[in-house]
Tab-separated table of C-alpha atoms and ligand atoms in Angstrom:
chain	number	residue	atom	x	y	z
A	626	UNK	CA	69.753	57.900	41.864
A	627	UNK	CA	72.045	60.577	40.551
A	628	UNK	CA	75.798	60.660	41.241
A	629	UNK	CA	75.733	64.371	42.705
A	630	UNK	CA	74.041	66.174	45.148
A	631	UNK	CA	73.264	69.809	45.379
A	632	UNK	CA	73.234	71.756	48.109
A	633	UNK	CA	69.496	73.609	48.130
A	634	UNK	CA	70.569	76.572	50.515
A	635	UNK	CA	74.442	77.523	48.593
A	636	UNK	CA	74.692	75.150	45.856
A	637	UNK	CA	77.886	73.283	46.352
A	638	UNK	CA	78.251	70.184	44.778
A	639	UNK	CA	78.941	66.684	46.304
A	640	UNK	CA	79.595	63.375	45.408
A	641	UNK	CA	76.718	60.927	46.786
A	642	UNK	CA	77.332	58.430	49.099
A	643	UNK	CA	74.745	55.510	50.388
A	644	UNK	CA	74.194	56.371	53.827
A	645	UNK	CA	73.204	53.887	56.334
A	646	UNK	CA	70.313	53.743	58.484
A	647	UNK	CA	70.050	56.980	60.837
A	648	UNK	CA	72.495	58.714	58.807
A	649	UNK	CA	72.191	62.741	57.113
A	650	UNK	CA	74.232	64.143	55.469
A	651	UNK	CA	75.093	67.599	55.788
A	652	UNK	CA	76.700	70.338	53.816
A	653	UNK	CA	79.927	71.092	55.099
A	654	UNK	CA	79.588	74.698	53.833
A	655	UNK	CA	76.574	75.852	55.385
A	656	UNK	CA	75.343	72.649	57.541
A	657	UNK	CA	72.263	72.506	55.699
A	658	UNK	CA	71.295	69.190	55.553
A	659	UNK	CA	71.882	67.444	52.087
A	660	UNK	CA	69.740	64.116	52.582
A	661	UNK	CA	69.034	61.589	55.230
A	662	UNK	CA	68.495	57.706	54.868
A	663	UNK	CA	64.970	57.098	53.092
A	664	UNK	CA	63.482	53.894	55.300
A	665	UNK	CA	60.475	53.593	52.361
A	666	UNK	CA	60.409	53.909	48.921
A	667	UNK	CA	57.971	55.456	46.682
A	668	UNK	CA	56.071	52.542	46.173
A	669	UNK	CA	55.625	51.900	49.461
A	670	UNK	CA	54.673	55.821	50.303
A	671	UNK	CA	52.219	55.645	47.415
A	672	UNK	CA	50.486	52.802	49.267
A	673	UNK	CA	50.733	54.780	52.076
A	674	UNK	CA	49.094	57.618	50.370
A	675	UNK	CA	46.062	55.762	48.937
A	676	UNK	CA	45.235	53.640	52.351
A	677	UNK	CA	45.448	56.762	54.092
A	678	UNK	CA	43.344	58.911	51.386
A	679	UNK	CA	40.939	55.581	51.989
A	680	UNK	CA	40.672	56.372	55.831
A	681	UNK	CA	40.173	59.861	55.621
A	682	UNK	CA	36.904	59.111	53.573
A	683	UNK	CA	36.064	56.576	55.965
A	684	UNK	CA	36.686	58.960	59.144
A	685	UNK	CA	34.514	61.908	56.931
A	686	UNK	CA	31.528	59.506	56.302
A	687	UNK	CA	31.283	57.715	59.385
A	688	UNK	CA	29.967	59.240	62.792
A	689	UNK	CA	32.243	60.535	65.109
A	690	UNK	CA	30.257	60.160	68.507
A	691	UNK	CA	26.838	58.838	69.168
A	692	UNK	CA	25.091	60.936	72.114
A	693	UNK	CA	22.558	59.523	73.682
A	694	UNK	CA	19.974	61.566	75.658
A	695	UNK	CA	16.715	60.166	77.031
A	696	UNK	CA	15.609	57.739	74.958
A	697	UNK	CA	17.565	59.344	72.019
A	698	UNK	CA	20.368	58.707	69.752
A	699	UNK	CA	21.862	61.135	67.716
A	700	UNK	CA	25.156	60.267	65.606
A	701	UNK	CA	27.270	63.773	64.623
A	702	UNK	CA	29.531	63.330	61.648
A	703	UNK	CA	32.763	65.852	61.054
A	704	UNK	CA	30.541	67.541	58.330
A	705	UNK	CA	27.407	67.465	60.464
A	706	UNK	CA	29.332	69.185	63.442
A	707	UNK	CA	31.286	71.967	61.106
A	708	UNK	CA	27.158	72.734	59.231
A	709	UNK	CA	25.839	72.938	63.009
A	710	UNK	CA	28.397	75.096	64.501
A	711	UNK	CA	27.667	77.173	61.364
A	712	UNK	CA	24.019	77.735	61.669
A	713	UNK	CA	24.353	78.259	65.555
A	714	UNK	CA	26.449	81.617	64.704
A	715	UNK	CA	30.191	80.116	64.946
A	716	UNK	CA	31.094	80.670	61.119
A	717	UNK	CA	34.398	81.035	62.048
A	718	UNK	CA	35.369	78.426	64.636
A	719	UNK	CA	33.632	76.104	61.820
A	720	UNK	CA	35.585	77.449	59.089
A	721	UNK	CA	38.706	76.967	61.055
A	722	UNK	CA	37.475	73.340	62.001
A	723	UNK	CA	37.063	72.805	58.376
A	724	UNK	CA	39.933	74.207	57.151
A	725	UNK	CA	42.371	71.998	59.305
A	726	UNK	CA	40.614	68.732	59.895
A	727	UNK	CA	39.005	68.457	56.153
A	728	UNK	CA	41.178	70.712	53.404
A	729	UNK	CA	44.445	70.785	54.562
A	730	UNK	CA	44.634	66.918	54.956
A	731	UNK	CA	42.843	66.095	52.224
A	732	UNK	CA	44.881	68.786	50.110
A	733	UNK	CA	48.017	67.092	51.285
A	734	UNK	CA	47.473	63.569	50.760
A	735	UNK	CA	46.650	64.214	46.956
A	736	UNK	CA	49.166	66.249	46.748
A	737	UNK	CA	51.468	63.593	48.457
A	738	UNK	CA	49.747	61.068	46.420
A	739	UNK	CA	50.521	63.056	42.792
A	740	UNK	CA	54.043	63.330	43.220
A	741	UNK	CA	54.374	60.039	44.413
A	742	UNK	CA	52.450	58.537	41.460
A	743	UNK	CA	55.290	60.364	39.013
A	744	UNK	CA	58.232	59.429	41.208
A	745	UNK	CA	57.593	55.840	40.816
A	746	UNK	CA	58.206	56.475	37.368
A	747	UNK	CA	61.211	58.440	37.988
A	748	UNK	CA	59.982	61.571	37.176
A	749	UNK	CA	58.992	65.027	38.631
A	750	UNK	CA	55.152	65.514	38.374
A	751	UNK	CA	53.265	68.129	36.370
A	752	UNK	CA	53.254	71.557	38.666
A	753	UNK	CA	55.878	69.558	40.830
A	754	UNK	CA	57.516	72.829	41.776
A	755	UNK	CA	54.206	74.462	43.526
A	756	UNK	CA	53.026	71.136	44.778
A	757	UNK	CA	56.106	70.992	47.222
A	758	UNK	CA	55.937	74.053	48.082
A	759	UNK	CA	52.442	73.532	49.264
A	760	UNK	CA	52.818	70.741	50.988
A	761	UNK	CA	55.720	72.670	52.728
A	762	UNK	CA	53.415	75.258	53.974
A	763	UNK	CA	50.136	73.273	54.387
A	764	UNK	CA	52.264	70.334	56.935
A	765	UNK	CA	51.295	72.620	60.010
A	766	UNK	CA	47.664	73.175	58.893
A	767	UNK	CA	46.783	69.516	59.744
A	768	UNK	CA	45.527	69.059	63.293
A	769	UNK	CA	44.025	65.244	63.263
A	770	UNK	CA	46.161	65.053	66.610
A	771	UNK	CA	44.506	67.915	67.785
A	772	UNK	CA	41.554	66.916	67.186
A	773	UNK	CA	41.106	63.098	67.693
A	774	UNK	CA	42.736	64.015	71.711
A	775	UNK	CA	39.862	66.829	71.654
A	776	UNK	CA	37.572	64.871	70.868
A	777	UNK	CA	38.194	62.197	73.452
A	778	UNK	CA	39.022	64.351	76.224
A	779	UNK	CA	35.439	66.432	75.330
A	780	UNK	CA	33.847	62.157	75.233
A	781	UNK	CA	34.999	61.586	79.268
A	782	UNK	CA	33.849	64.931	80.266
A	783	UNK	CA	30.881	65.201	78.422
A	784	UNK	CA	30.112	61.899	79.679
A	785	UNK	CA	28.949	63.403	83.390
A	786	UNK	CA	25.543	64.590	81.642
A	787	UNK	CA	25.152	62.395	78.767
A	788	UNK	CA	25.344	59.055	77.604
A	789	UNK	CA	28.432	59.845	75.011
A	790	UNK	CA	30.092	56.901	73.025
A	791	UNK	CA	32.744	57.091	70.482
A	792	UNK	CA	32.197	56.198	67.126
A	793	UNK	CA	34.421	54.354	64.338
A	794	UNK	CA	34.702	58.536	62.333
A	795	UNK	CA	36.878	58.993	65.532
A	796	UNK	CA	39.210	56.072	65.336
A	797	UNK	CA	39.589	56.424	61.970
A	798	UNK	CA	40.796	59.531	62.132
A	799	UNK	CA	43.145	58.379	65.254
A	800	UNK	CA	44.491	55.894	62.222
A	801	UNK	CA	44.455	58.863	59.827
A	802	UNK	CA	46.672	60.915	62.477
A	803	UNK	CA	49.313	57.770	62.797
A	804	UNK	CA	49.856	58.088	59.233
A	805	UNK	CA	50.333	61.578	58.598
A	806	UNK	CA	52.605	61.599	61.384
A	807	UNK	CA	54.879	59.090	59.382
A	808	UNK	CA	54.145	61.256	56.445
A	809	UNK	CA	55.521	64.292	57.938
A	810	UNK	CA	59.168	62.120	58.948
A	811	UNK	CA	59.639	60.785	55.483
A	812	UNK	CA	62.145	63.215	53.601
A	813	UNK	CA	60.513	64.622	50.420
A	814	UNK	CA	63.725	66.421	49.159
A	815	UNK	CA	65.027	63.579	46.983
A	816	UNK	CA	62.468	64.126	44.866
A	817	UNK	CA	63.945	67.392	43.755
A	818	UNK	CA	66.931	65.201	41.923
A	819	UNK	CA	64.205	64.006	39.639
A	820	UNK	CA	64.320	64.551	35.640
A	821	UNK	CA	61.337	66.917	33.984
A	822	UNK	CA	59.191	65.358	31.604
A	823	UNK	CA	58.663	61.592	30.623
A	824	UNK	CA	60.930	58.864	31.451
B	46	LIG	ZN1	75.235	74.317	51.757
């Protein structure tokens, strides 16, 4: 860990200091904060990364809900329900759906995953400069919450007419949301202090 610490919003310089659990530091300049106490380390987030890169293929191949009308079954994946909504003339709706239940996730746990893999080694990652900056702007994009409470809401109402049961895509994704929620606490910025090229 280096000895200094830059301020990112006016640049002064400070002397690092361990801080202890809870703790940020702030600049004392412009009360940006500086850093804040990092509970996991990268090989722990990397971890993190693949199991949760595991259960999002898990929550994209598995069924969602099972519906069950007359004597029927019929099991809808995520995929299954974004290709249906697009042939019954709601291209955009399943564009949307796409967009933040399938890209942006999946976008951001590789891209999570990537810089991890370098840090390890101590070391920014190839195109480390745009990949934070993406994950910056894709972090609101990603709407598991959203949609796993949707989805279970739509199961108790929907339940009135049919015979609707949930299915493991949906509590996979309910595991998928738990762990981009401790994603999005865990304080990237440090990662900034690493050296270019190889270690
Ligand atoms: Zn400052």
């Amino acid at each position: 860990m280096p000895a200094l610490l830059v301020c990112h919003h006016c640049d002064t310089v400070y002397r690092r200091r361990a801080l202890a659990r809870g703790e940020v530091a702030r600049c004392r300049r412009c009360n940006a904060e500086l850093e804040r106490y990092q509970r996991l380390n990268e090989d722990a987030l990397l971890a993190l990364a693949l199991a949760a890169i595991v259960v999002f293929v898990q929550a994209n191949i598995w069924p969602i809900v099972t519906l069950g009308l007359n004597d029927q079954q019929v099991s809808a994946t995520l995929w299954g329900t974004i290709l249906a909504m697009w042939r019954d003339g709601f291209p955009l709706v399943a564009m949307l759906v796409a967009a933040t239940l399938f890209f942006s996730p999946l976008l951001q746990l590789m891209l999570l995953g990537w810089l991890l893999w370098f840090a390890r080694r101590g070391r920014r990652a190839p195109g480390f400069r745009r990949a934070m900056l993406a994950l910056h702007y894709l972090g609101p994009w990603t709407m598991s919450e959203v949609f796993v409470i949707g989805v279970l809401v739509a199961i108790v109402k929907a339940h009135v007419y049919f015979d609707v049961t949930p299915d493991a895509g949906i509590w996979a994704y309910g595991a998928l949301m738990l762990l981009i929620t401790v994603f999005s606490g865990v304080d990237l910025r440090p990662m900034w202090d690493l050296g270019e090229g190889p270690a």
